[in-house]
Tab-separated table of C-alpha atoms (C1' of nucleotides) in Angstrom:
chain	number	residue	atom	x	y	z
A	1	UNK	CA	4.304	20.070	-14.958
A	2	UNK	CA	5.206	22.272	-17.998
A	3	UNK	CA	8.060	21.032	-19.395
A	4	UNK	CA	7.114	18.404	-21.727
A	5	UNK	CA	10.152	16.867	-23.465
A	6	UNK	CA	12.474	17.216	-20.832
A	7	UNK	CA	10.010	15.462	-18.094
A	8	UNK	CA	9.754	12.244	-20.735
A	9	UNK	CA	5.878	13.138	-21.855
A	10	UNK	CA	4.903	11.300	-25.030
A	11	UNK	CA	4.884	13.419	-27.803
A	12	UNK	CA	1.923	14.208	-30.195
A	13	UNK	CA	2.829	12.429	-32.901
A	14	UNK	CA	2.766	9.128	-30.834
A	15	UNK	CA	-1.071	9.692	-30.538
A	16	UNK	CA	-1.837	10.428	-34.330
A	17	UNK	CA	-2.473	7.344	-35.107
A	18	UNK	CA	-5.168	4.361	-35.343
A	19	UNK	CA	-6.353	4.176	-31.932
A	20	UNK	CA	-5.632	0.209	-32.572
A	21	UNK	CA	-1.933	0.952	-32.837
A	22	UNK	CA	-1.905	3.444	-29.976
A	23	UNK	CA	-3.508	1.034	-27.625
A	24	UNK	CA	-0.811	-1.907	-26.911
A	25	UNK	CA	1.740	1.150	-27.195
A	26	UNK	CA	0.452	2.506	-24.266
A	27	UNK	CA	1.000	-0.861	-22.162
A	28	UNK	CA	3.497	-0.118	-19.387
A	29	UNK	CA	3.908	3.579	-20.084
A	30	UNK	CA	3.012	5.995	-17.397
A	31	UNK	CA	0.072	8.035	-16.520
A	32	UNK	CA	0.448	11.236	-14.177
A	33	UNK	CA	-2.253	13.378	-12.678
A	34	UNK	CA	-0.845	15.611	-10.130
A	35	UNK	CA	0.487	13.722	-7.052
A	36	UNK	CA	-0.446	10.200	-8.483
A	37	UNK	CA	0.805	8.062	-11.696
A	38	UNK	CA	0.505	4.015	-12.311
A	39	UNK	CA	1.656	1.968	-14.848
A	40	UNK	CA	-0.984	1.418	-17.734
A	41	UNK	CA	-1.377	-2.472	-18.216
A	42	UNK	CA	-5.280	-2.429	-19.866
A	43	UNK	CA	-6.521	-0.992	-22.209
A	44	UNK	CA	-9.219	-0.776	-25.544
A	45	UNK	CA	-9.339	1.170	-28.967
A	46	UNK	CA	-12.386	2.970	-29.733
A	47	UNK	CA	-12.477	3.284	-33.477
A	48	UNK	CA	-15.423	6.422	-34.299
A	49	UNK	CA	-17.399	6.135	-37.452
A	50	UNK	CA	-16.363	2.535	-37.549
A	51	UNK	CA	-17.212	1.237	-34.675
A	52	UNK	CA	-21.001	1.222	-33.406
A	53	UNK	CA	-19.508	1.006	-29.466
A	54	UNK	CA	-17.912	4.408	-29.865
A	55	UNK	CA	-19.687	7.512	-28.419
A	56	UNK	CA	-18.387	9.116	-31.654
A	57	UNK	CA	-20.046	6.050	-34.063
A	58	UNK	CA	-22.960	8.689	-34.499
A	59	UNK	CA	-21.780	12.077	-34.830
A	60	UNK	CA	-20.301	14.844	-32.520
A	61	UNK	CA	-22.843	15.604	-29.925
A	62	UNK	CA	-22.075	18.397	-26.644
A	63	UNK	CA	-20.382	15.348	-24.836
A	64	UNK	CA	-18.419	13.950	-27.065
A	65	UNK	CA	-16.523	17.415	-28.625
A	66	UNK	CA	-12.782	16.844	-27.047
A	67	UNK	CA	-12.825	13.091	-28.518
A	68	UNK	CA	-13.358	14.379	-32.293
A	69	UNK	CA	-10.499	16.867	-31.803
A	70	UNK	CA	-6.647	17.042	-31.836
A	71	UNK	CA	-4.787	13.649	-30.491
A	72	UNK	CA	-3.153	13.608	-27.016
A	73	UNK	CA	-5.955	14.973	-25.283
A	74	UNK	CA	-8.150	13.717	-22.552
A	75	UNK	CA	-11.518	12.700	-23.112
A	76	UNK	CA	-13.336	12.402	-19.519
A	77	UNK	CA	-16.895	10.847	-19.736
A	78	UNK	CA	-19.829	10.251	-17.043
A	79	UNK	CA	-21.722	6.965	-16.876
A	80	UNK	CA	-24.048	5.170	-15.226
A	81	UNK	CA	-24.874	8.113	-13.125
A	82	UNK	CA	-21.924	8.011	-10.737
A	83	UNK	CA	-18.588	6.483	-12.444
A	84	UNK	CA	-16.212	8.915	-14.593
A	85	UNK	CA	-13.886	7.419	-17.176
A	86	UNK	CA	-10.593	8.468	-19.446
A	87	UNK	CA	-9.614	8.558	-22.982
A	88	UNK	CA	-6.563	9.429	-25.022
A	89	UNK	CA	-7.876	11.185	-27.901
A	90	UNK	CA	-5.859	9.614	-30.859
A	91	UNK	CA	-5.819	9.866	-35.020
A	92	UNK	CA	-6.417	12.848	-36.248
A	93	UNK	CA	-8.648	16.110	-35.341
A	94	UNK	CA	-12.253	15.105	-36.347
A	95	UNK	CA	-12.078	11.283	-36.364
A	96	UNK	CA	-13.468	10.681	-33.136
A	97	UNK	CA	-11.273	7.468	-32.173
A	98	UNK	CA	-9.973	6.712	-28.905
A	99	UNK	CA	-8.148	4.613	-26.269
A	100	UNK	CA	-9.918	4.055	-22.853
A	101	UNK	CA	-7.908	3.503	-20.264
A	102	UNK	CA	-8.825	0.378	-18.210
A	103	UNK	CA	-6.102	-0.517	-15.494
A	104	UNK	CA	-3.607	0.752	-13.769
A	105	UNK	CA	-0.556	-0.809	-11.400
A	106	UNK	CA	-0.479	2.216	-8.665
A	107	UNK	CA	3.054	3.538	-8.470
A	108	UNK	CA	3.182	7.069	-7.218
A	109	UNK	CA	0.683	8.761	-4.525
A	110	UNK	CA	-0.722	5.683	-3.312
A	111	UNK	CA	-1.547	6.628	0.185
A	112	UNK	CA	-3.740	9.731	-1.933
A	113	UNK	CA	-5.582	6.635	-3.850
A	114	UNK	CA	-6.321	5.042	-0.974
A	115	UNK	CA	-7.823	8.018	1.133
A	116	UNK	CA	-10.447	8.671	-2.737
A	117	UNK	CA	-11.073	4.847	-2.687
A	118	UNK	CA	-12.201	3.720	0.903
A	119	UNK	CA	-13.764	0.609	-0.918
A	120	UNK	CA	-10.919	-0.674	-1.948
A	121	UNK	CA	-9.743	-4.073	-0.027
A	122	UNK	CA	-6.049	-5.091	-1.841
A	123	UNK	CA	-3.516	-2.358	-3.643
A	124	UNK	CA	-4.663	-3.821	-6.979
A	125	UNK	CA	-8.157	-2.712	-6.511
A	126	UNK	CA	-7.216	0.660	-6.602
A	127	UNK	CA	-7.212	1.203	-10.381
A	128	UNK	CA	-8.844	-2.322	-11.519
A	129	UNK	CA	-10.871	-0.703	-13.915
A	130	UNK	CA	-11.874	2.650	-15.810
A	131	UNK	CA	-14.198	4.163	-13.263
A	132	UNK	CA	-11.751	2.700	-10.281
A	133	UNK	CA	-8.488	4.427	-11.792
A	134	UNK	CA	-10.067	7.816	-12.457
A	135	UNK	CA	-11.467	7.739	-8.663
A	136	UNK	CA	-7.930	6.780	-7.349
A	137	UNK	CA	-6.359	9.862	-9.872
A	138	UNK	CA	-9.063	12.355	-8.842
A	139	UNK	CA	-9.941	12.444	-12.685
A	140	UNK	CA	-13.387	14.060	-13.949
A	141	UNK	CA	-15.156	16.251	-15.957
A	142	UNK	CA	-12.989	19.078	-14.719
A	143	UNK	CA	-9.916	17.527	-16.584
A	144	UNK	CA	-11.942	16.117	-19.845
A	145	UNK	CA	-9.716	18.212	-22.774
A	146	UNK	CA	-6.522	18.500	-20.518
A	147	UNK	CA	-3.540	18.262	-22.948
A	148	UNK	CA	-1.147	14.828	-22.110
A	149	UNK	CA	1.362	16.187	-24.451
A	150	UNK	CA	2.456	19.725	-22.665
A	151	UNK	CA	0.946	18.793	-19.058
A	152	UNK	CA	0.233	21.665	-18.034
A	153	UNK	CA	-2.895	20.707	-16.375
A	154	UNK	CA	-1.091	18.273	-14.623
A	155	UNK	CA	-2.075	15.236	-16.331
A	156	UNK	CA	0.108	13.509	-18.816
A	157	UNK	CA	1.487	10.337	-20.162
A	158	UNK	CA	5.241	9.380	-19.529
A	159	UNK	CA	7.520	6.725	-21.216
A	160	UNK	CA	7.731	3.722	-18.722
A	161	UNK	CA	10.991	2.688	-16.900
A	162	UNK	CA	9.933	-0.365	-16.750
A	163	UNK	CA	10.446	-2.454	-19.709
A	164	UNK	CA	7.668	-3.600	-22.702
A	165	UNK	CA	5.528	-6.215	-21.424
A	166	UNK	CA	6.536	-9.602	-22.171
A	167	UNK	CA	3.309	-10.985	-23.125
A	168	UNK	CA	0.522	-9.048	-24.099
A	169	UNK	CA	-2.673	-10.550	-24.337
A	170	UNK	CA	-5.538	-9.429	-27.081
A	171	UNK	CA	-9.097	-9.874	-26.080
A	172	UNK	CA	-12.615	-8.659	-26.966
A	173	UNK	CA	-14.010	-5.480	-25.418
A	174	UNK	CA	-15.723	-4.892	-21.822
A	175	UNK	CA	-19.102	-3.981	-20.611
A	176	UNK	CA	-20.551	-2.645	-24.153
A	177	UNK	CA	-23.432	-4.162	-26.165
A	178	UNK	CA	-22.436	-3.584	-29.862
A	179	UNK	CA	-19.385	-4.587	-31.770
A	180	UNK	CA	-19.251	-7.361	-29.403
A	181	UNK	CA	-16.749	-9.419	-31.131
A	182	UNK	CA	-13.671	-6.947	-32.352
A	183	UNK	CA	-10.831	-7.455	-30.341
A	184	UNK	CA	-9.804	-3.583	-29.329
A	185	UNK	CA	-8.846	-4.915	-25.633
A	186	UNK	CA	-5.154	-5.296	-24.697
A	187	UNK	CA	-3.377	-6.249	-20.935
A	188	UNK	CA	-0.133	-6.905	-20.066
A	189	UNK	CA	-0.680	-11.291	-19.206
A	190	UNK	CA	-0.313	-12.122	-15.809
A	191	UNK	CA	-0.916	-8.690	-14.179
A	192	UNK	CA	-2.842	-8.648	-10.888
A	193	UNK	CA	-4.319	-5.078	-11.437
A	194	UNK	CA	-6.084	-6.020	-14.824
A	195	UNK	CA	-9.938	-5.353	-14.054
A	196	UNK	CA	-11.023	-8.583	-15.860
A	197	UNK	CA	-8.131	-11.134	-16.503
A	198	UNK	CA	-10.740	-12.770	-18.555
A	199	UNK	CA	-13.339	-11.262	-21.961
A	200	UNK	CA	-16.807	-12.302	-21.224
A	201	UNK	CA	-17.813	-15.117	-22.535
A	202	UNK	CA	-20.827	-15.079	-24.931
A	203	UNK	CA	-23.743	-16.847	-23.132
A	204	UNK	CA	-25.348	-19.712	-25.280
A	205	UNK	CA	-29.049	-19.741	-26.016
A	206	UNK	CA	-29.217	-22.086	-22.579
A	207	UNK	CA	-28.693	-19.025	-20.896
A	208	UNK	CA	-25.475	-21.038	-19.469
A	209	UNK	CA	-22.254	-19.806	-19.641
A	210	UNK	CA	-18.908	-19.956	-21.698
A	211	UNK	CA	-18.282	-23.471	-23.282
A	212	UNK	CA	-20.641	-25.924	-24.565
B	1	DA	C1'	-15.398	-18.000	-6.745
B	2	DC	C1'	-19.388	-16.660	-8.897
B	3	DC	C1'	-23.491	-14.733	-9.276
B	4	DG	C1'	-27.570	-11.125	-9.059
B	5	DG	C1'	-29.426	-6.707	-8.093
B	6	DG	C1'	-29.393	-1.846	-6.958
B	7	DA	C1'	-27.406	2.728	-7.070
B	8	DT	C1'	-27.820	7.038	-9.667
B	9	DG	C1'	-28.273	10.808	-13.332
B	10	DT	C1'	-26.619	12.420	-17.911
B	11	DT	C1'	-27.195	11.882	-22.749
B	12	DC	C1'	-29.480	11.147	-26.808
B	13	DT	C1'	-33.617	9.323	-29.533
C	1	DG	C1'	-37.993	6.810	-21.871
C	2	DA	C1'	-34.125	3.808	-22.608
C	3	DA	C1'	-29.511	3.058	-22.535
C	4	DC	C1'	-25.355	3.443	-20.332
C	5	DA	C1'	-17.257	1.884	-22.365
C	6	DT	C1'	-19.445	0.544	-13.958
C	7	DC	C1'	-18.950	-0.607	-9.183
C	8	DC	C1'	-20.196	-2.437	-4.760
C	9	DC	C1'	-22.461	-5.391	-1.687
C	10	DG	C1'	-24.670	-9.377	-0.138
C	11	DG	C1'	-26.127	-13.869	-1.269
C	12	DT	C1'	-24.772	-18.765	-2.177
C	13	DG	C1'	-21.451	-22.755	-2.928
DNA sequence: ACCGGGATGTTCT
DNA sequence: GAACATCCCGGTG
Protein backbone atom coordinates (compact mmCIF):
# COMPACT_ATOMS: atom_id res chain seq x y z
CA UNK A 1 0.00 0.00 0.00
CA UNK A 2 1.71 3.25 -1.19
CA UNK A 3 -0.50 4.95 -3.15
CA UNK A 4 -2.59 6.99 -0.98
CA UNK A 5 -5.14 9.03 -2.96
CA UNK A 6 -5.67 6.77 -5.61
CA UNK A 7 -6.39 3.63 -3.11
CA UNK A 8 -9.29 6.03 -1.31
CA UNK A 9 -7.03 6.66 2.09
CA UNK A 10 -8.38 9.56 4.13
CA UNK A 11 -6.41 12.42 3.78
CA UNK A 12 -4.58 14.43 6.56
CA UNK A 13 -6.57 17.13 6.78
CA UNK A 14 -9.62 14.89 7.73
CA UNK A 15 -7.68 14.11 11.01
CA UNK A 16 -6.71 17.80 12.01
CA UNK A 17 -9.35 18.31 13.83
CA UNK A 18 -11.12 18.01 17.43
CA UNK A 19 -10.86 14.47 18.09
CA UNK A 20 -14.81 14.98 18.97
CA UNK A 21 -15.48 15.79 15.33
CA UNK A 22 -13.18 13.10 13.98
CA UNK A 23 -14.82 10.42 15.99
CA UNK A 24 -18.55 9.92 14.47
CA UNK A 25 -16.65 10.72 11.06
CA UNK A 26 -14.91 7.72 11.31
CA UNK A 27 -18.24 5.53 11.73
CA UNK A 28 -18.47 3.16 8.76
CA UNK A 29 -15.19 4.11 7.13
CA UNK A 30 -12.61 1.46 6.68
CA UNK A 31 -9.63 0.31 8.51
CA UNK A 32 -6.79 -1.78 6.65
CA UNK A 33 -3.80 -3.52 8.13
CA UNK A 34 -2.24 -5.72 5.65
CA UNK A 35 -4.49 -8.69 4.66
CA UNK A 36 -7.42 -7.59 7.02
CA UNK A 37 -9.87 -4.36 7.12
CA UNK A 38 -13.52 -4.02 8.96
CA UNK A 39 -15.85 -1.46 9.02
CA UNK A 40 -15.39 1.00 12.07
CA UNK A 41 -18.86 1.21 13.92
CA UNK A 42 -17.38 2.31 17.74
CA UNK A 43 -15.59 4.54 18.70
CA UNK A 44 -14.40 7.49 21.59
CA UNK A 45 -12.55 10.96 21.49
CA UNK A 46 -9.75 11.40 23.75
CA UNK A 47 -9.43 15.11 24.27
CA UNK A 48 -5.42 15.70 25.96
CA UNK A 49 -4.96 18.53 28.34
CA UNK A 50 -8.69 18.57 28.71
CA UNK A 51 -9.58 15.54 29.55
CA UNK A 52 -8.20 13.77 32.85
CA UNK A 53 -8.95 10.06 30.98
CA UNK A 54 -6.37 10.86 28.33
CA UNK A 55 -2.83 9.36 28.61
CA UNK A 56 -1.82 12.82 27.31
CA UNK A 57 -4.06 14.81 30.31
CA UNK A 58 -0.54 14.99 32.09
CA UNK A 59 2.18 15.67 29.81
CA UNK A 60 4.20 13.74 27.11
CA UNK A 61 5.85 10.86 28.79
CA UNK A 62 8.17 7.88 26.58
CA UNK A 63 4.71 6.15 25.87
CA UNK A 64 2.68 8.55 24.90
CA UNK A 65 5.20 10.54 22.12
CA UNK A 66 3.29 9.46 18.66
CA UNK A 67 -0.18 10.70 20.29
CA UNK A 68 1.21 14.43 20.86
CA UNK A 69 2.47 14.47 17.25
CA UNK A 70 1.21 15.04 13.65
CA UNK A 71 -2.63 13.77 12.98
CA UNK A 72 -3.27 10.56 10.98
CA UNK A 73 -0.96 8.54 12.81
CA UNK A 74 -1.32 5.47 14.88
CA UNK A 75 -1.02 5.51 18.43
CA UNK A 76 -0.62 1.69 19.69
CA UNK A 77 -0.76 1.33 23.56
CA UNK A 78 -0.23 -1.76 26.08
CA UNK A 79 -2.58 -2.37 28.99
CA UNK A 80 -3.39 -4.41 31.54
CA UNK A 81 -0.35 -6.44 30.92
CA UNK A 82 -1.53 -8.41 27.89
CA UNK A 83 -4.18 -6.35 25.64
CA UNK A 84 -2.80 -3.77 22.88
CA UNK A 85 -5.05 -0.98 21.66
CA UNK A 86 -5.29 1.77 18.59
CA UNK A 87 -5.57 5.41 18.17
CA UNK A 88 -5.89 7.89 15.35
CA UNK A 89 -3.78 10.66 16.34
CA UNK A 90 -5.98 13.77 15.49
CA UNK A 91 -5.77 17.91 15.97
CA UNK A 92 -2.78 19.20 15.62
CA UNK A 93 1.08 18.18 16.34
CA UNK A 94 1.48 18.63 20.17
CA UNK A 95 -2.14 18.46 21.41
CA UNK A 96 -2.19 15.05 22.43
CA UNK A 97 -5.98 14.22 21.45
CA UNK A 98 -7.16 11.12 20.05
CA UNK A 99 -9.78 8.64 18.75
CA UNK A 100 -9.65 4.99 20.08
CA UNK A 101 -10.90 2.68 18.05
CA UNK A 102 -13.46 0.35 19.73
CA UNK A 103 -15.30 -2.02 17.16
CA UNK A 104 -15.04 -3.31 14.15
CA UNK A 105 -17.61 -5.33 11.56
CA UNK A 106 -14.82 -7.86 9.99
CA UNK A 107 -14.90 -7.50 6.23
CA UNK A 108 -11.66 -8.52 4.64
CA UNK A 109 -9.17 -11.43 5.92
CA UNK A 110 -11.51 -12.99 8.16
CA UNK A 111 -10.32 -16.51 8.06
CA UNK A 112 -6.63 -14.55 9.25
CA UNK A 113 -8.83 -13.07 12.36
CA UNK A 114 -10.04 -16.10 13.20
CA UNK A 115 -6.71 -18.23 13.18
CA UNK A 116 -5.14 -14.72 15.93
CA UNK A 117 -8.47 -15.07 17.89
CA UNK A 118 -9.09 -18.83 18.81
CA UNK A 119 -11.41 -17.42 21.65
CA UNK A 120 -13.65 -16.08 19.65
CA UNK A 121 -17.25 -18.01 19.53
CA UNK A 122 -19.56 -15.77 16.77
CA UNK A 123 -17.95 -13.49 13.71
CA UNK A 124 -18.89 -10.43 15.79
CA UNK A 125 -16.57 -11.30 18.53
CA UNK A 126 -13.78 -10.90 16.45
CA UNK A 127 -13.28 -7.13 16.80
CA UNK A 128 -15.96 -6.42 19.75
CA UNK A 129 -13.71 -4.24 21.38
CA UNK A 130 -10.22 -2.32 21.35
CA UNK A 131 -7.96 -5.07 22.57
CA UNK A 132 -10.22 -7.77 20.41
CA UNK A 133 -9.82 -5.73 17.00
CA UNK A 134 -6.09 -5.10 17.32
CA UNK A 135 -5.64 -9.05 18.07
CA UNK A 136 -7.83 -9.92 14.98
CA UNK A 137 -5.55 -7.04 12.78
CA UNK A 138 -2.23 -8.29 14.21
CA UNK A 139 -1.83 -4.61 15.55
CA UNK A 140 0.94 -3.74 18.31
CA UNK A 141 3.63 -1.87 19.43
CA UNK A 142 5.46 -2.65 16.23
CA UNK A 143 2.88 -0.47 14.24
CA UNK A 144 2.32 2.41 17.10
CA UNK A 145 3.44 5.72 14.72
CA UNK A 146 2.53 3.94 11.34
CA UNK A 147 1.21 6.74 9.04
CA UNK A 148 -2.87 6.04 7.97
CA UNK A 149 -2.53 8.78 5.51
CA UNK A 150 0.35 7.35 2.96
CA UNK A 151 0.05 3.53 4.15
CA UNK A 152 2.98 2.58 3.61
CA UNK A 153 3.25 0.46 6.59
CA UNK A 154 0.32 -1.16 5.57
CA UNK A 155 -2.14 0.22 7.83
CA UNK A 156 -4.55 2.88 6.82
CA UNK A 157 -8.01 4.23 6.90
CA UNK A 158 -10.29 4.06 3.71
CA UNK A 159 -13.60 5.89 2.83
CA UNK A 160 -16.46 3.29 3.36
CA UNK A 161 -18.62 1.88 0.48
CA UNK A 162 -21.07 1.42 2.54
CA UNK A 163 -23.21 4.30 3.27
CA UNK A 164 -23.25 6.82 6.68
CA UNK A 165 -24.89 5.12 9.41
CA UNK A 166 -28.41 5.81 9.83
CA UNK A 167 -28.50 6.24 13.44
CA UNK A 168 -25.68 6.93 15.44
CA UNK A 169 -25.89 6.65 18.96
CA UNK A 170 -23.80 9.03 21.59
CA UNK A 171 -22.90 7.53 24.88
CA UNK A 172 -20.47 8.00 27.80
CA UNK A 173 -17.00 6.45 27.69
CA UNK A 174 -15.82 2.69 28.53
CA UNK A 175 -13.72 1.08 31.12
CA UNK A 176 -11.95 4.46 32.49
CA UNK A 177 -12.30 5.98 35.99
CA UNK A 178 -12.13 9.80 35.40
CA UNK A 179 -14.19 12.05 33.24
CA UNK A 180 -16.82 9.58 33.78
CA UNK A 181 -19.66 11.51 32.49
CA UNK A 182 -18.49 13.27 28.94
CA UNK A 183 -20.01 11.64 26.21
CA UNK A 184 -16.79 11.00 23.71
CA UNK A 185 -18.38 7.40 22.77
CA UNK A 186 -20.10 6.95 19.38
CA UNK A 187 -21.63 3.42 17.54
CA UNK A 188 -23.44 2.97 14.67
CA UNK A 189 -27.31 1.80 16.65
CA UNK A 190 -28.22 -1.56 16.11
CA UNK A 191 -24.81 -3.06 15.18
CA UNK A 192 -24.05 -6.58 16.45
CA UNK A 193 -20.19 -6.04 16.59
CA UNK A 194 -20.42 -2.98 19.05
CA UNK A 195 -18.38 -4.23 22.24
CA UNK A 196 -20.98 -2.77 24.68
CA UNK A 197 -24.42 -1.88 23.04
CA UNK A 198 -24.98 -0.29 26.34
CA UNK A 199 -22.62 2.80 28.68
CA UNK A 200 -22.31 1.55 32.14
CA UNK A 201 -24.55 2.55 34.28
CA UNK A 202 -23.41 4.51 37.39
CA UNK A 203 -23.97 2.24 40.45
CA UNK A 204 -26.05 3.99 43.29
CA UNK A 205 -24.71 4.21 46.81
CA UNK A 206 -26.82 0.66 47.32
CA UNK A 207 -24.17 -0.76 45.47
CA UNK A 208 -27.23 -1.85 43.04
CA UNK A 209 -27.27 -1.17 39.65
CA UNK A 210 -28.65 1.31 36.93
CA UNK A 211 -32.14 2.77 37.87
CA UNK A 212 -33.56 3.58 41.12
C1' DA B 1 -28.11 -12.90 30.80
C1' DC B 2 -25.39 -11.24 34.29
C1' DC B 3 -22.09 -11.32 37.42
C1' DG B 4 -17.23 -11.89 39.82
C1' DG B 5 -12.44 -12.85 39.77
C1' DG B 6 -7.93 -13.70 37.80
C1' DA B 7 -4.41 -13.07 34.32
C1' DT B 8 -0.26 -10.32 33.51
C1' DG B 9 3.41 -6.55 33.09
C1' DT B 10 4.30 -1.71 31.66
C1' DT B 11 4.00 2.97 33.09
C1' DC B 12 4.16 6.63 36.06
C1' DT B 13 3.99 8.66 40.93
C1' DG C 1 3.27 0.35 44.74
C1' DA C 2 -0.94 1.44 42.39
C1' DA C 3 -3.34 1.96 38.41
C1' DC C 4 -4.52 0.37 34.12
C1' DA C 5 -8.96 3.39 27.55
C1' DT C 6 -9.39 -5.29 28.81
C1' DC C 7 -10.63 -10.01 28.08
C1' DC C 8 -11.87 -14.66 29.24
C1' DC C 9 -13.78 -18.17 31.95
C1' DG C 10 -16.67 -20.22 35.21
C1' DG C 11 -20.31 -19.55 38.35
C1' DT C 12 -25.36 -18.73 39.02
C1' DG C 13 -30.29 -17.76 37.54
Amino acid sequence: MTASASMGLLPREFYRRDPREVAPGLLHQVLVAGPCSGLIVEVEAYCGSADPASHTFRGPTRRNATMFGPPGHLYVYFTYGMHWCANVVCGDEGEGVAVLLRALRPLAGVDEMWRRRPAARRERDLCAGPARLCQALDLDGGHDGDDLVTGEEGVGIVAGDVPAPVEVVRTTRVGISAATDEPWRWYVAGDPNVSRPRAPQPVGPSGRRGRP
